Amino acid sequence: MSKIPVYLMPGLAANPTIFENIKLPEDQFEVHWLEWFLPESKESLEAYAKRMAEKITDENPVLIGVSFGGILVQEIARIIPVRKTIIISSVKTKVEFPKRMKFAKTTKAYKLIPTGMFANIEVLAKYAFGETAQSRIKLYEKFLSMRDKRYLDWALEQVISWDRKVADDKIVHIHGDADEVFPIKYIHDAIIIKGGTHVMIINKYRWLNSHLPAIILGENTIKNTEDE
């Protein structure tokens, strides 16, 4: 039996090493890491998704995206046939954005953010992960390597201006009830991990390793789970 191809897309500014502890059974799954590349000038998210889709060489893959990566894999799934799309610590539509993001879109306040300051890893960690715990700054410096101003300006605009209104009901959404970036009170129809924050891809990997195989294979009946 051929292995199921699984493609993992990291979140805003993050590199694929955030998935270093995600281990799926090698006899069932073939895991590939996707990574951000620089957008072209004024490139749309759809156009970027088409370019990213070219890096997916298997038919009917499983796409797993974290945060902004979750938004991107949903756009990729509009372009190529996929077996399943799973998003983690992300949103399915603009309706799930917190009020501050909706305000930023309306006022275009995101254009005033001096992304050059993201060279400071503490500032970037706050935007990308929702926290800046001093004990983890060195760790975050390892994970948040996509710091080019062209990418950051583009990525912030794409997140804030994402305009999907209706969720794809086939998407599997995994979300933490302590997510600081996308608060759980705005999230609908998700598998909820108790105690999961926006960085749970890093610190809740044991839960993900335990449950992702069944979720990929279609046994996604888990709705609310205990912290592991």
PDB file of C-alpha atoms in Angstrom:
ATOM      1  CA  MET A   1       0.000   0.000   0.000  1.00  0.00           C
ATOM      2  CA  SER A   2       1.378   3.393  -0.960  1.00  0.00           C
ATOM      3  CA  LYS A   3       2.033   5.950   1.741  1.00  0.00           C
ATOM      4  CA  ILE A   4      -0.196   8.996   2.191  1.00  0.00           C
ATOM      5  CA  PRO A   5       1.675  12.210   1.320  1.00  0.00           C
ATOM      6  CA  VAL A   6       1.390  14.863   4.040  1.00  0.00           C
ATOM      7  CA  TYR A   7       2.589  18.433   3.470  1.00  0.00           C
ATOM      8  CA  LEU A   8       3.180  20.700   6.470  1.00  0.00           C
ATOM      9  CA  MET A   9       3.048  24.518   6.142  1.00  0.00           C
ATOM     10  CA  PRO A  10       4.377  26.657   9.025  1.00  0.00           C
ATOM     11  CA  GLY A  11       2.903  29.896  10.316  1.00  0.00           C
ATOM     12  CA  LEU A  12       3.779  33.524   9.675  1.00  0.00           C
ATOM     13  CA  ALA A  13       7.557  34.102   9.570  1.00  0.00           C
ATOM     14  CA  ALA A  14       8.212  30.558  10.798  1.00  0.00           C
ATOM     15  CA  ASN A  15      10.398  27.953   9.173  1.00  0.00           C
ATOM     16  CA  PRO A  16       9.496  24.255   8.928  1.00  0.00           C
ATOM     17  CA  THR A  17      11.564  23.273  11.968  1.00  0.00           C
ATOM     18  CA  ILE A  18       8.476  24.065  14.059  1.00  0.00           C
ATOM     19  CA  PHE A  19       7.408  20.590  12.906  1.00  0.00           C
ATOM     20  CA  GLU A  20      10.563  18.852  14.121  1.00  0.00           C
ATOM     21  CA  ASN A  21       8.682  16.996  16.864  1.00  0.00           C
ATOM     22  CA  ILE A  22       5.726  15.991  14.694  1.00  0.00           C
ATOM     23  CA  LYS A  23       6.221  12.298  13.980  1.00  0.00           C
ATOM     24  CA  LEU A  24       3.687  10.328  11.943  1.00  0.00           C
ATOM     25  CA  PRO A  25       3.979   6.555  11.421  1.00  0.00           C
ATOM     26  CA  GLU A  26       6.489   6.136   8.602  1.00  0.00           C
ATOM     27  CA  ASP A  27       4.802   3.028   7.276  1.00  0.00           C
ATOM     28  CA  GLN A  28       1.616   5.007   6.579  1.00  0.00           C
ATOM     29  CA  PHE A  29       2.662   8.574   5.837  1.00  0.00           C
ATOM     30  CA  GLU A  30       5.307  10.368   3.848  1.00  0.00           C
ATOM     31  CA  VAL A  31       5.860  13.804   5.377  1.00  0.00           C
ATOM     32  CA  HIS A  32       7.091  16.856   3.471  1.00  0.00           C
ATOM     33  CA  TRP A  33       7.877  20.303   4.844  1.00  0.00           C
ATOM     34  CA  LEU A  34       6.877  23.391   2.890  1.00  0.00           C
ATOM     35  CA  GLU A  35       8.531  26.730   3.551  1.00  0.00           C
ATOM     36  CA  TRP A  36       7.861  30.379   2.816  1.00  0.00           C
ATOM     37  CA  PHE A  37       9.581  32.078  -0.107  1.00  0.00           C
ATOM     38  CA  LEU A  38       9.607  35.767  -0.971  1.00  0.00           C
ATOM     39  CA  PRO A  39       6.428  37.059  -2.620  1.00  0.00           C
ATOM     40  CA  GLU A  40       6.568  38.989  -5.839  1.00  0.00           C
ATOM     41  CA  SER A  41       5.662  42.672  -5.821  1.00  0.00           C
ATOM     42  CA  LYS A  42       1.952  43.100  -5.020  1.00  0.00           C
ATOM     43  CA  GLU A  43       1.407  39.358  -5.381  1.00  0.00           C
ATOM     44  CA  SER A  44      -2.053  38.141  -4.400  1.00  0.00           C
ATOM     45  CA  LEU A  45      -2.491  35.301  -1.942  1.00  0.00           C
ATOM     46  CA  GLU A  46      -4.090  33.263  -4.733  1.00  0.00           C
ATOM     47  CA  ALA A  47      -1.070  33.744  -6.988  1.00  0.00           C
ATOM     48  CA  TYR A  48       1.282  32.888  -4.145  1.00  0.00           C
ATOM     49  CA  ALA A  49      -0.761  29.752  -3.401  1.00  0.00           C
ATOM     50  CA  LYS A  50      -0.399  28.679  -7.038  1.00  0.00           C
ATOM     51  CA  ARG A  51       3.366  29.000  -6.796  1.00  0.00           C
ATOM     52  CA  MET A  52       3.425  27.074  -3.522  1.00  0.00           C
ATOM     53  CA  ALA A  53       1.209  24.375  -5.053  1.00  0.00           C
ATOM     54  CA  GLU A  54       3.917  23.776  -7.652  1.00  0.00           C
ATOM     55  CA  LYS A  55       6.123  22.497  -4.831  1.00  0.00           C
ATOM     56  CA  ILE A  56       3.589  19.779  -4.030  1.00  0.00           C
ATOM     57  CA  THR A  57       4.566  16.877  -6.244  1.00  0.00           C
ATOM     58  CA  ASP A  58       2.166  14.188  -4.997  1.00  0.00           C
ATOM     59  CA  GLU A  59      -1.425  13.674  -6.068  1.00  0.00           C
ATOM     60  CA  ASN A  60      -4.220  14.078  -3.511  1.00  0.00           C
ATOM     61  CA  PRO A  61      -1.998  15.104  -0.610  1.00  0.00           C
ATOM     62  CA  VAL A  62      -3.006  15.922   2.942  1.00  0.00           C
ATOM     63  CA  LEU A  63      -2.302  19.582   3.672  1.00  0.00           C
ATOM     64  CA  ILE A  64      -1.659  20.704   7.243  1.00  0.00           C
ATOM     65  CA  GLY A  65      -1.165  24.412   7.906  1.00  0.00           C
ATOM     66  CA  VAL A  66      -0.471  26.358  11.089  1.00  0.00           C
ATOM     67  CA  SER A  67      -1.814  29.902  11.646  1.00  0.00           C
ATOM     68  CA  PHE A  68      -1.196  31.918   8.425  1.00  0.00           C
ATOM     69  CA  GLY A  69      -0.018  28.635   6.928  1.00  0.00           C
ATOM     70  CA  GLY A  70      -3.513  27.343   7.643  1.00  0.00           C
ATOM     71  CA  ILE A  71      -4.978  30.139   5.546  1.00  0.00           C
ATOM     72  CA  LEU A  72      -2.518  29.389   2.755  1.00  0.00           C
ATOM     73  CA  VAL A  73      -3.279  25.656   2.602  1.00  0.00           C
ATOM     74  CA  GLN A  74      -6.977  26.475   2.294  1.00  0.00           C
ATOM     75  CA  GLU A  75      -6.145  28.562  -0.763  1.00  0.00           C
ATOM     76  CA  ILE A  76      -3.969  25.763  -2.161  1.00  0.00           C
ATOM     77  CA  ALA A  77      -6.871  23.331  -1.702  1.00  0.00           C
ATOM     78  CA  ARG A  78      -8.878  25.501  -4.076  1.00  0.00           C
ATOM     79  CA  ILE A  79      -6.245  24.924  -6.748  1.00  0.00           C
ATOM     80  CA  ILE A  80      -5.332  21.243  -6.511  1.00  0.00           C
ATOM     81  CA  PRO A  81      -7.284  18.134  -5.470  1.00  0.00           C
ATOM     82  CA  VAL A  82      -6.432  17.180  -1.879  1.00  0.00           C
ATOM     83  CA  ARG A  83      -7.238  14.226   0.309  1.00  0.00           C
ATOM     84  CA  LYS A  84      -7.754  16.408   3.376  1.00  0.00           C
ATOM     85  CA  THR A  85      -7.004  19.896   4.662  1.00  0.00           C
ATOM     86  CA  ILE A  86      -6.190  20.314   8.348  1.00  0.00           C
ATOM     87  CA  ILE A  87      -5.598  23.684   9.970  1.00  0.00           C
ATOM     88  CA  ILE A  88      -4.036  24.229  13.386  1.00  0.00           C
ATOM     89  CA  SER A  89      -4.220  27.475  15.403  1.00  0.00           C
ATOM     90  CA  SER A  90      -5.787  29.178  12.405  1.00  0.00           C
ATOM     91  CA  VAL A  91      -9.143  30.395  11.039  1.00  0.00           C
ATOM     92  CA  LYS A  92     -11.568  29.085   8.417  1.00  0.00           C
ATOM     93  CA  THR A  93     -13.103  32.454   7.457  1.00  0.00           C
ATOM     94  CA  LYS A  94     -12.754  36.140   8.206  1.00  0.00           C
ATOM     95  CA  VAL A  95     -15.694  35.726  10.624  1.00  0.00           C
ATOM     96  CA  GLU A  96     -13.322  33.950  13.031  1.00  0.00           C
ATOM     97  CA  PHE A  97     -10.919  36.897  13.194  1.00  0.00           C
ATOM     98  CA  PRO A  98     -10.849  38.761  16.523  1.00  0.00           C
ATOM     99  CA  LYS A  99     -12.259  42.286  16.586  1.00  0.00           C
ATOM    100  CA  ARG A 100      -8.817  43.891  16.541  1.00  0.00           C
ATOM    101  CA  MET A 101      -8.036  42.277  13.186  1.00  0.00           C
ATOM    102  CA  LYS A 102     -11.364  43.316  11.725  1.00  0.00           C
ATOM    103  CA  PHE A 103     -10.669  46.864  12.930  1.00  0.00           C
ATOM    104  CA  ALA A 104      -7.194  46.753  11.391  1.00  0.00           C
ATOM    105  CA  LYS A 105      -8.707  45.760   8.055  1.00  0.00           C
ATOM    106  CA  THR A 106     -11.348  48.483   8.131  1.00  0.00           C
ATOM    107  CA  THR A 107      -8.904  51.225   9.091  1.00  0.00           C
ATOM    108  CA  LYS A 108      -5.920  49.735   7.210  1.00  0.00           C
ATOM    109  CA  ALA A 109      -3.999  50.258  10.447  1.00  0.00           C
ATOM    110  CA  TYR A 110      -1.797  47.266   9.569  1.00  0.00           C
ATOM    111  CA  LYS A 111      -0.104  49.461   6.952  1.00  0.00           C
ATOM    112  CA  LEU A 112       1.242  51.604   9.779  1.00  0.00           C
ATOM    113  CA  ILE A 113       3.056  48.732  11.476  1.00  0.00           C
ATOM    114  CA  PRO A 114       6.810  49.331  11.085  1.00  0.00           C
ATOM    115  CA  THR A 115       7.747  45.772  10.140  1.00  0.00           C
ATOM    116  CA  GLY A 116      11.405  46.719  10.283  1.00  0.00           C
ATOM    117  CA  MET A 117      11.085  46.391  14.053  1.00  0.00           C
ATOM    118  CA  PHE A 118      10.460  42.673  13.577  1.00  0.00           C
ATOM    119  CA  ALA A 119      14.216  42.288  13.430  1.00  0.00           C
ATOM    120  CA  ASN A 120      13.744  42.293  17.205  1.00  0.00           C
ATOM    121  CA  ILE A 121      12.824  38.679  17.860  1.00  0.00           C
ATOM    122  CA  GLU A 122      10.718  39.602  20.909  1.00  0.00           C
ATOM    123  CA  VAL A 123       8.487  41.833  18.800  1.00  0.00           C
ATOM    124  CA  LEU A 124       8.195  39.282  16.001  1.00  0.00           C
ATOM    125  CA  ALA A 125       7.372  36.508  18.480  1.00  0.00           C
ATOM    126  CA  LYS A 126       4.539  38.608  19.872  1.00  0.00           C
ATOM    127  CA  TYR A 127       2.997  39.033  16.419  1.00  0.00           C
ATOM    128  CA  ALA A 128       3.653  35.510  15.161  1.00  0.00           C
ATOM    129  CA  PHE A 129       3.145  33.442  18.305  1.00  0.00           C
ATOM    130  CA  GLY A 130       1.144  35.747  20.574  1.00  0.00           C
ATOM    131  CA  GLU A 131       3.672  35.591  23.392  1.00  0.00           C
ATOM    132  CA  THR A 132       7.208  36.643  24.250  1.00  0.00           C
ATOM    133  CA  ALA A 133       8.180  34.470  27.187  1.00  0.00           C
ATOM    134  CA  GLN A 134      11.795  35.343  27.925  1.00  0.00           C
ATOM    135  CA  SER A 135      12.653  31.719  28.553  1.00  0.00           C
ATOM    136  CA  ARG A 136      11.641  30.893  24.984  1.00  0.00           C
ATOM    137  CA  ILE A 137      13.194  33.776  23.051  1.00  0.00           C
ATOM    138  CA  LYS A 138      16.180  31.685  21.953  1.00  0.00           C
ATOM    139  CA  LEU A 139      13.793  28.974  20.824  1.00  0.00           C
ATOM    140  CA  TYR A 140      11.684  31.472  18.902  1.00  0.00           C
ATOM    141  CA  GLU A 141      14.793  32.890  17.270  1.00  0.00           C
ATOM    142  CA  LYS A 142      15.406  29.416  15.841  1.00  0.00           C
ATOM    143  CA  PHE A 143      11.867  29.055  14.497  1.00  0.00           C
ATOM    144  CA  LEU A 144      11.168  32.588  13.234  1.00  0.00           C
ATOM    145  CA  SER A 145      13.721  32.939  10.464  1.00  0.00           C
ATOM    146  CA  MET A 146      11.615  34.521   7.689  1.00  0.00           C
ATOM    147  CA  ARG A 147      12.267  38.145   8.658  1.00  0.00           C
ATOM    148  CA  ASP A 148      12.611  39.830   5.285  1.00  0.00           C
ATOM    149  CA  LYS A 149      10.627  43.084   5.350  1.00  0.00           C
ATOM    150  CA  ARG A 150       9.124  42.372   1.922  1.00  0.00           C
ATOM    151  CA  TYR A 151       7.703  39.096   3.160  1.00  0.00           C
ATOM    152  CA  LEU A 152       6.474  40.516   6.482  1.00  0.00           C
ATOM    153  CA  ASP A 153       4.723  43.497   4.862  1.00  0.00           C
ATOM    154  CA  TRP A 154       3.065  41.162   2.388  1.00  0.00           C
ATOM    155  CA  ALA A 155       2.125  38.503   4.956  1.00  0.00           C
ATOM    156  CA  LEU A 156       0.492  40.937   7.379  1.00  0.00           C
ATOM    157  CA  GLU A 157      -1.619  42.389   4.598  1.00  0.00           C
ATOM    158  CA  GLN A 158      -2.654  38.944   3.324  1.00  0.00           C
ATOM    159  CA  VAL A 159      -3.743  37.780   6.765  1.00  0.00           C
ATOM    160  CA  ILE A 160      -5.700  40.918   7.642  1.00  0.00           C
ATOM    161  CA  SER A 161      -7.348  41.260   4.230  1.00  0.00           C
ATOM    162  CA  TRP A 162      -8.246  37.561   3.773  1.00  0.00           C
ATOM    163  CA  ASP A 163     -11.862  37.707   2.687  1.00  0.00           C
ATOM    164  CA  ARG A 164     -13.230  34.163   2.782  1.00  0.00           C
ATOM    165  CA  LYS A 165     -16.795  34.357   4.094  1.00  0.00           C
ATOM    166  CA  VAL A 166     -17.947  30.725   4.024  1.00  0.00           C
ATOM    167  CA  ALA A 167     -15.939  27.886   5.513  1.00  0.00           C
ATOM    168  CA  ASP A 168     -15.219  24.708   3.613  1.00  0.00           C
ATOM    169  CA  ASP A 169     -17.095  22.148   5.694  1.00  0.00           C
ATOM    170  CA  LYS A 170     -14.525  19.479   4.840  1.00  0.00           C
ATOM    171  CA  ILE A 171     -11.725  21.287   6.668  1.00  0.00           C
ATOM    172  CA  VAL A 172     -10.583  19.821   9.968  1.00  0.00           C
ATOM    173  CA  HIS A 173      -9.783  22.596  12.434  1.00  0.00           C
ATOM    174  CA  ILE A 174      -7.651  21.960  15.544  1.00  0.00           C
ATOM    175  CA  HIS A 175      -7.499  24.856  17.995  1.00  0.00           C
ATOM    176  CA  GLY A 176      -6.304  25.571  21.515  1.00  0.00           C
ATOM    177  CA  ASP A 177      -8.650  27.116  24.055  1.00  0.00           C
ATOM    178  CA  ALA A 178      -5.849  29.427  25.222  1.00  0.00           C
ATOM    179  CA  ASP A 179      -4.886  30.771  21.776  1.00  0.00           C
ATOM    180  CA  GLU A 180      -3.849  34.414  22.145  1.00  0.00           C
ATOM    181  CA  VAL A 181      -3.834  35.317  18.437  1.00  0.00           C
ATOM    182  CA  PHE A 182      -7.134  33.728  17.384  1.00  0.00           C
ATOM    183  CA  PRO A 183      -9.178  33.540  20.619  1.00  0.00           C
ATOM    184  CA  ILE A 184     -11.348  30.464  20.975  1.00  0.00           C
ATOM    185  CA  LYS A 185     -14.527  32.517  21.497  1.00  0.00           C
ATOM    186  CA  TYR A 186     -14.494  33.407  17.794  1.00  0.00           C
ATOM    187  CA  ILE A 187     -13.773  29.859  16.576  1.00  0.00           C
ATOM    188  CA  HIS A 188     -16.495  27.472  15.425  1.00  0.00           C
ATOM    189  CA  ASP A 189     -16.556  23.736  14.701  1.00  0.00           C
ATOM    190  CA  ALA A 190     -13.063  22.868  15.888  1.00  0.00           C
ATOM    191  CA  ILE A 191     -11.358  20.074  17.762  1.00  0.00           C
ATOM    192  CA  ILE A 192     -10.385  21.884  20.952  1.00  0.00           C
ATOM    193  CA  ILE A 193      -7.171  21.186  22.836  1.00  0.00           C
ATOM    194  CA  LYS A 194      -7.421  22.317  26.453  1.00  0.00           C
ATOM    195  CA  GLY A 195      -4.514  24.523  27.423  1.00  0.00           C
ATOM    196  CA  GLY A 196      -3.397  24.844  23.808  1.00  0.00           C
ATOM    197  CA  THR A 197      -1.907  28.220  22.891  1.00  0.00           C
ATOM    198  CA  HIS A 198      -0.992  29.639  19.488  1.00  0.00           C
ATOM    199  CA  VAL A 199       2.330  27.777  19.703  1.00  0.00           C
ATOM    200  CA  MET A 200       0.838  24.379  20.457  1.00  0.00           C
ATOM    201  CA  ILE A 201       2.422  22.941  17.303  1.00  0.00           C
ATOM    202  CA  ILE A 202       5.612  23.220  19.384  1.00  0.00           C
ATOM    203  CA  ASN A 203       4.485  22.369  22.898  1.00  0.00           C
ATOM    204  CA  LYS A 204       1.492  20.075  22.297  1.00  0.00           C
ATOM    205  CA  TYR A 205       3.207  17.837  19.776  1.00  0.00           C
ATOM    206  CA  ARG A 206       2.494  14.725  21.861  1.00  0.00           C
ATOM    207  CA  TRP A 207      -1.250  15.263  21.445  1.00  0.00           C
ATOM    208  CA  LEU A 208      -0.822  15.890  17.724  1.00  0.00           C
ATOM    209  CA  ASN A 209       1.354  12.811  17.260  1.00  0.00           C
ATOM    210  CA  SER A 210      -1.265  10.731  19.064  1.00  0.00           C
ATOM    211  CA  HIS A 211      -4.297  12.008  17.173  1.00  0.00           C
ATOM    212  CA  LEU A 212      -3.215  13.232  13.729  1.00  0.00           C
ATOM    213  CA  PRO A 213      -2.985   9.764  12.145  1.00  0.00           C
ATOM    214  CA  ALA A 214      -6.625   8.994  12.990  1.00  0.00           C
ATOM    215  CA  ILE A 215      -7.737  12.472  11.931  1.00  0.00           C
ATOM    216  CA  ILE A 216      -5.967  12.129   8.583  1.00  0.00           C
ATOM    217  CA  LEU A 217      -7.569   8.744   8.030  1.00  0.00           C
ATOM    218  CA  GLY A 218     -11.010  10.204   8.641  1.00  0.00           C
ATOM    219  CA  GLU A 219     -11.632   9.319  12.252  1.00  0.00           C
ATOM    220  CA  ASN A 220     -11.994  12.970  13.282  1.00  0.00           C
ATOM    221  CA  THR A 221     -14.701  12.483  15.884  1.00  0.00           C
ATOM    222  CA  ILE A 222     -12.615  14.068  18.670  1.00  0.00           C
ATOM    223  CA  LYS A 223     -14.159  17.366  19.719  1.00  0.00           C
ATOM    224  CA  ASN A 224     -12.877  18.402  23.110  1.00  0.00           C
ATOM    225  CA  THR A 225      -9.759  16.857  24.530  1.00  0.00           C
ATOM    226  CA  GLU A 226      -7.831  16.937  27.716  1.00  0.00           C
ATOM    227  CA  ASP A 227      -4.389  18.484  27.814  1.00  0.00           C
ATOM    228  CA  GLU A 228      -1.657  15.899  27.314  1.00  0.00           C
TER     229      GLU A 228
END
